[in-house]
Coordinates of C-alpha atoms in Angstrom, one line a residue:
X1 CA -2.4 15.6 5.3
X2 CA -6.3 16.3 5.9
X3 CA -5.4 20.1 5.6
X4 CA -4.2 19.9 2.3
X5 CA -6.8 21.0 -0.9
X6 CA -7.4 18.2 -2.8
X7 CA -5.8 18.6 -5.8
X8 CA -6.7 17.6 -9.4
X9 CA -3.8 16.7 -11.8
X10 CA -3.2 18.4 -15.0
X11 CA -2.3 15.8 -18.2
X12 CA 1.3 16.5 -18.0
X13 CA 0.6 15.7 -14.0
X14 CA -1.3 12.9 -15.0
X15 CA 1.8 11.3 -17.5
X16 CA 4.7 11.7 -15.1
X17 CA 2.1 9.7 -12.6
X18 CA 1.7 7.0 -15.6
X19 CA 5.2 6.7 -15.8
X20 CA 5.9 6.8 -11.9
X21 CA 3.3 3.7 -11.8
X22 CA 4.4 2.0 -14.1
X23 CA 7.8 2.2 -12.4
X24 CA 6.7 0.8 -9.0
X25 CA 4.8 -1.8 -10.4
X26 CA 8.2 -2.8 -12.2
X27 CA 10.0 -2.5 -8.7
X28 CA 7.5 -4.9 -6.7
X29 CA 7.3 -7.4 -9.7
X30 CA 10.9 -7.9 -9.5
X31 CA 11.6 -7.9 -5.9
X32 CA 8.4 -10.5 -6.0
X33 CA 10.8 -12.6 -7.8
X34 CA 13.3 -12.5 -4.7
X35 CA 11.0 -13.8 -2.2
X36 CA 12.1 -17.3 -1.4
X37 CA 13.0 -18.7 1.7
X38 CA 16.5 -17.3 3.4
X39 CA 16.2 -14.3 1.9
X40 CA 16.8 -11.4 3.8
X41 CA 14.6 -8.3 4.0
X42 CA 17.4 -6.5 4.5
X43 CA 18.4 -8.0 0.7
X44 CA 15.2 -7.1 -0.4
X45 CA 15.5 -3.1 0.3
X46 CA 19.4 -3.3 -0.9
X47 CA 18.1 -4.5 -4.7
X48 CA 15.1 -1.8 -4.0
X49 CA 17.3 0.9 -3.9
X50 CA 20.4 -0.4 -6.5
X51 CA 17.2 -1.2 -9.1
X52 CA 15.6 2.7 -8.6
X53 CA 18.6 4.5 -8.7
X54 CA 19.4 2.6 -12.2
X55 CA 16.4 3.6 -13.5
X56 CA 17.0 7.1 -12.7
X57 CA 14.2 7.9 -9.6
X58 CA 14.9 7.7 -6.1
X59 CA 13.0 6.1 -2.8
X60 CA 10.3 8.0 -1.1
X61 CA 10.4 6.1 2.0
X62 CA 14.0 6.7 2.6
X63 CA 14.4 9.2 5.4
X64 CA 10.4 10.5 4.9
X65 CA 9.8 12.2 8.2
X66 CA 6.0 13.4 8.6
X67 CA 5.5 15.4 11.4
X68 CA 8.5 15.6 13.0
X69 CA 8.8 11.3 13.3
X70 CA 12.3 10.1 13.1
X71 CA 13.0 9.4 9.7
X72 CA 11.9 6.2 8.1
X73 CA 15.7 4.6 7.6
X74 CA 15.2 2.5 4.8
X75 CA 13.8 2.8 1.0
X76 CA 10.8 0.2 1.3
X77 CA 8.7 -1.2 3.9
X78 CA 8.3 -4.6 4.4
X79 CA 5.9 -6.4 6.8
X80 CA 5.7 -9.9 7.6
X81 CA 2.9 -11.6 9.1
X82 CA 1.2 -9.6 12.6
X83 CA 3.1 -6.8 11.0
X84 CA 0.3 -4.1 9.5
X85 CA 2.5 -1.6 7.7
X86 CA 6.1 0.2 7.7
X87 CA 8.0 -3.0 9.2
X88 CA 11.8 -2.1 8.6
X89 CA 14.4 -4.0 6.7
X90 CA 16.7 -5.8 8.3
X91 CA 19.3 -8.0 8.1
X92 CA 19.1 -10.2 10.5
X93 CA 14.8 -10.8 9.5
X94 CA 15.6 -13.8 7.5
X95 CA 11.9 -15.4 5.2
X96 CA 11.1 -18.6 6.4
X97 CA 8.6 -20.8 4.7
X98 CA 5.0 -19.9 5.4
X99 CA 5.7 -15.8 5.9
X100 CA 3.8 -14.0 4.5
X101 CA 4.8 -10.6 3.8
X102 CA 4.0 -7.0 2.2
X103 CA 6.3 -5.1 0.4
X104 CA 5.2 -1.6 -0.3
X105 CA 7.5 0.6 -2.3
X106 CA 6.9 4.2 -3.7
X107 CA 9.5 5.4 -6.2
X108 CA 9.8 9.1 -7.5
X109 CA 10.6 9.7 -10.9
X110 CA 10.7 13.4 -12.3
X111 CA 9.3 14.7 -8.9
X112 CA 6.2 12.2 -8.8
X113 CA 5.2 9.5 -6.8
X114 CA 4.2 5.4 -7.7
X115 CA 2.9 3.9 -4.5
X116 CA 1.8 0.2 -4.7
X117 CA 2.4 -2.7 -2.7
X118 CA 1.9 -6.5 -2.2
X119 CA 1.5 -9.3 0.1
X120 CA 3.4 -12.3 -1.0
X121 CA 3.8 -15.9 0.2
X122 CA 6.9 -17.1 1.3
X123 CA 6.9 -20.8 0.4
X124 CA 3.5 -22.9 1.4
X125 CA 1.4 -20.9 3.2
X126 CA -0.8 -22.2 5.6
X127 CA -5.0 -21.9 4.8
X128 CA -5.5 -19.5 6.6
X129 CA -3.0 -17.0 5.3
X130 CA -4.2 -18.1 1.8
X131 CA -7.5 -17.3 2.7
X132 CA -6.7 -14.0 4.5
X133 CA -4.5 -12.6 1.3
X134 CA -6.8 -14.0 -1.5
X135 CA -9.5 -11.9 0.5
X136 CA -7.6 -9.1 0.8
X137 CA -6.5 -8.7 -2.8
X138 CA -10.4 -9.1 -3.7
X139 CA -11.1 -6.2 -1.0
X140 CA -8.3 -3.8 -3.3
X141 CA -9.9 -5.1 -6.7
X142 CA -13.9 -4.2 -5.2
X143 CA -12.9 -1.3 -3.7
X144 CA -11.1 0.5 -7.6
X145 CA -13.9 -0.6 -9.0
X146 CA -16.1 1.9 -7.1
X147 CA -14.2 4.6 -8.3
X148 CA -16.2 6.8 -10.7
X149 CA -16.2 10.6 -11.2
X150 CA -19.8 11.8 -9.0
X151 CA -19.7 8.5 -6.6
X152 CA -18.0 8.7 -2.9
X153 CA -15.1 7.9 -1.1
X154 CA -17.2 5.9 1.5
X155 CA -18.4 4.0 -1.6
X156 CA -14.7 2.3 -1.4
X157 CA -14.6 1.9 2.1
X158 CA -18.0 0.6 2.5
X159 CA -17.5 -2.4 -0.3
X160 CA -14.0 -3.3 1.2
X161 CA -15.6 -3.7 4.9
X162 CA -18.6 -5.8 3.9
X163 CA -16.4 -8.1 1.6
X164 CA -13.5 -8.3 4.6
X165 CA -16.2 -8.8 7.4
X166 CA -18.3 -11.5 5.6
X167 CA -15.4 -13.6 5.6
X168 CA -15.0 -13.1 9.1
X169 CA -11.8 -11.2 8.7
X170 CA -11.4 -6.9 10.0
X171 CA -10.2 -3.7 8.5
X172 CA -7.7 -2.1 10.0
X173 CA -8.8 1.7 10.9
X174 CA -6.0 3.5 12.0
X175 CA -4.2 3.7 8.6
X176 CA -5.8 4.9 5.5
X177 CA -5.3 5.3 1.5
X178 CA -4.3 9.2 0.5
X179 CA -4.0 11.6 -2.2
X180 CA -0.7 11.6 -4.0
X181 CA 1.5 13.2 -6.7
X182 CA 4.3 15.2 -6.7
X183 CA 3.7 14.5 -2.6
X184 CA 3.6 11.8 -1.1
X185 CA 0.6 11.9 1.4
X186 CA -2.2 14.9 0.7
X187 CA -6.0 15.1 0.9
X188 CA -8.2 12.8 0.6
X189 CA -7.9 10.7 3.6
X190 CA -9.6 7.4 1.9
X191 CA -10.9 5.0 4.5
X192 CA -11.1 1.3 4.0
X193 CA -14.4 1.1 6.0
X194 CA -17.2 3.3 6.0
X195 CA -20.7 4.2 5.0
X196 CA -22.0 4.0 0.9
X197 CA -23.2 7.5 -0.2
X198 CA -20.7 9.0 2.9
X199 CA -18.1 11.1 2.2
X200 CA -16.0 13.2 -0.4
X201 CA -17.2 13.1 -4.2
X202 CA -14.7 12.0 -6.8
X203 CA -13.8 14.2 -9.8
X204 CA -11.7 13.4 -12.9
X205 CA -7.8 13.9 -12.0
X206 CA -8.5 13.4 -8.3
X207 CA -5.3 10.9 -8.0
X208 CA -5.0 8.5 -4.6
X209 CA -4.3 5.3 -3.2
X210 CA -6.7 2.6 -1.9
X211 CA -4.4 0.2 0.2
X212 CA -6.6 -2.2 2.4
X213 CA -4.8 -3.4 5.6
X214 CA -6.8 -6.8 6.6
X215 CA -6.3 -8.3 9.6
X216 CA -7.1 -12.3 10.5
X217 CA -8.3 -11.2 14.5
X218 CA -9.4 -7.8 15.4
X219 CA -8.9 -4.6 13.7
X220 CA -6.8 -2.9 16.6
X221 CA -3.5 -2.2 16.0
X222 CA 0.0 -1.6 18.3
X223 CA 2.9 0.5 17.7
X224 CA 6.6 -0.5 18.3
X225 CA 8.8 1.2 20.3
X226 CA 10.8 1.9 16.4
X227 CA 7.8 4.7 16.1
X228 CA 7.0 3.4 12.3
X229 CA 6.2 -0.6 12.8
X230 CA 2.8 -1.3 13.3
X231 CA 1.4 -4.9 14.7
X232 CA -1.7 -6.1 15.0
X233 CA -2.9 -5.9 19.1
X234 CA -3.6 -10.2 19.0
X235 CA -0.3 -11.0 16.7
X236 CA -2.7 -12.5 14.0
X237 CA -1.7 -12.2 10.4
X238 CA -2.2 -8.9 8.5
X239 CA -2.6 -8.5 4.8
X240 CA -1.9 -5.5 2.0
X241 CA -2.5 -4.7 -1.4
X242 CA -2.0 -1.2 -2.8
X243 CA -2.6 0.8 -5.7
X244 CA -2.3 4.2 -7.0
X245 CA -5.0 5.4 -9.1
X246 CA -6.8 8.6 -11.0
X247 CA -10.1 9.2 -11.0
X248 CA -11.0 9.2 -14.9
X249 CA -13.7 11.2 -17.1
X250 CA -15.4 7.6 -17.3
X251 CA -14.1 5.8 -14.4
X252 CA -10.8 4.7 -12.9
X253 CA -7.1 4.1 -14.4
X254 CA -4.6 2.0 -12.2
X255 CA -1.1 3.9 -12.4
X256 CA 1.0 0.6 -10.7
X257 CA -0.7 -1.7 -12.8
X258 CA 2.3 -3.8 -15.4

């Protein structure tokens, strides 16, 4: 991914991206609405893929194989409490009240990619899981709006880490937002921690996503032996919110925003 030029999308580039956004954002609001207790997550990815398909696109995730990994088998992720990222559907992974969990889908429609995801509450959560998502979401909402053509990517990371730490909460370092658009993962790497004034400078029609993993314990995380889930190294709760966005003559548009 970090070899790739960073690329800056053309209008017509920039319109299919509008209309990929808009179609993930669809996607996560309505599997949102299937998040209930006894649900399955297995259910959830089944309605993923029936609902894109209907609408004409197809699912990134679904057999994406980076670097020789074994292909991802299903067409969202979804992670449930000490899971980080890229938890797997499954059918026997039944929501029980208190879950929390992140569902991250990236539809492609006419060759170009939506990417956002979610952290949702399965019931009543407890405080503390209230607390660590309300958090994150603020980290993803500070963190766009740094985004501003001549400022840097460390600006992002830099304003997501201070909010995260001062409320005694870390950022997870070992996965990062990327560029996208008619691929999936290109340059710029874009780090959720960092240094102000650090980094690459944003231009208009530089596209990416800023997806802030927040962990409850420490940052450190701990591959399963699947090769895609990732958990945090204490099992404490993990939190994500994603979106895809361009960088704008003036500032910053949100592509997965409804």
């Amino acid at each position: 991914m970090s070899n790739d030029p960073i690329t800056l999308l053309s209008k017509s580039e920039i319109e299919k991206m509008r209309l990929a956004g808009k179609l993930a954002a669809q996607l996560l609001e309505h599997l949102g609405q299937m998040v209930k207790v006894g649900a399955t997550t297995q259910e959830l990815n089944d309605e993923a893929e029936r609902w894109t398909k209907a609408k004409g696109a197809r699912s990134a995730p679904l057999n994406y194989a980076p670097g020789g990994a074994d292909p991802f088998p299903r067409s969202i992720c979804t992670s449930i409490n000490e899971v980080v990222c890229h938890g797997i559907p499954n059918p026997k992974r039944i929501l029980k009240d208190g879950d929390i969990i992140n569902i991250d889908v990236t539809p492609i429609l006419d060759g170009y990619h939506g990417d956002t995801s979610k952290t949702f509450f399965v019931g009543t959560p407890s405080p503390k899981a209230k607390k660590l998502v309300e958090v994150t979401e603020k980290c993803l909402k500070l963190g766009i709006a740094e985004v501003a053509p001549g400022k840097r990517l460390g600006d992002i990371g830099a304003v997501i880490q201070n909010y995260a730490e001062s409320h005694g909460f870390s950022v997870v370092r070992e996965f990062v937002g990327h560029g996208i658009g008619s691929k999936f993962h290109t340059a710029p790497q874009v780090f959720h921690y960092g240094t102000r004034g650090k980094g690459v400078r944003m231009k208009p029609g530089m596209s990416f996503t800023i997806e802030p993993m927040i962990n409850e314990g420490i940052w450190k995380t701990k591959m399963l032996d699947d090769g895609w889930t990732a958990i945090t190294a204490d099992r404490k709760l993990s939190a994500q919110f994603e979106h895809t966005i361009l960088v704008t003559d003036d500032g910053v548009e949100i592509f997965t925003k409804i």
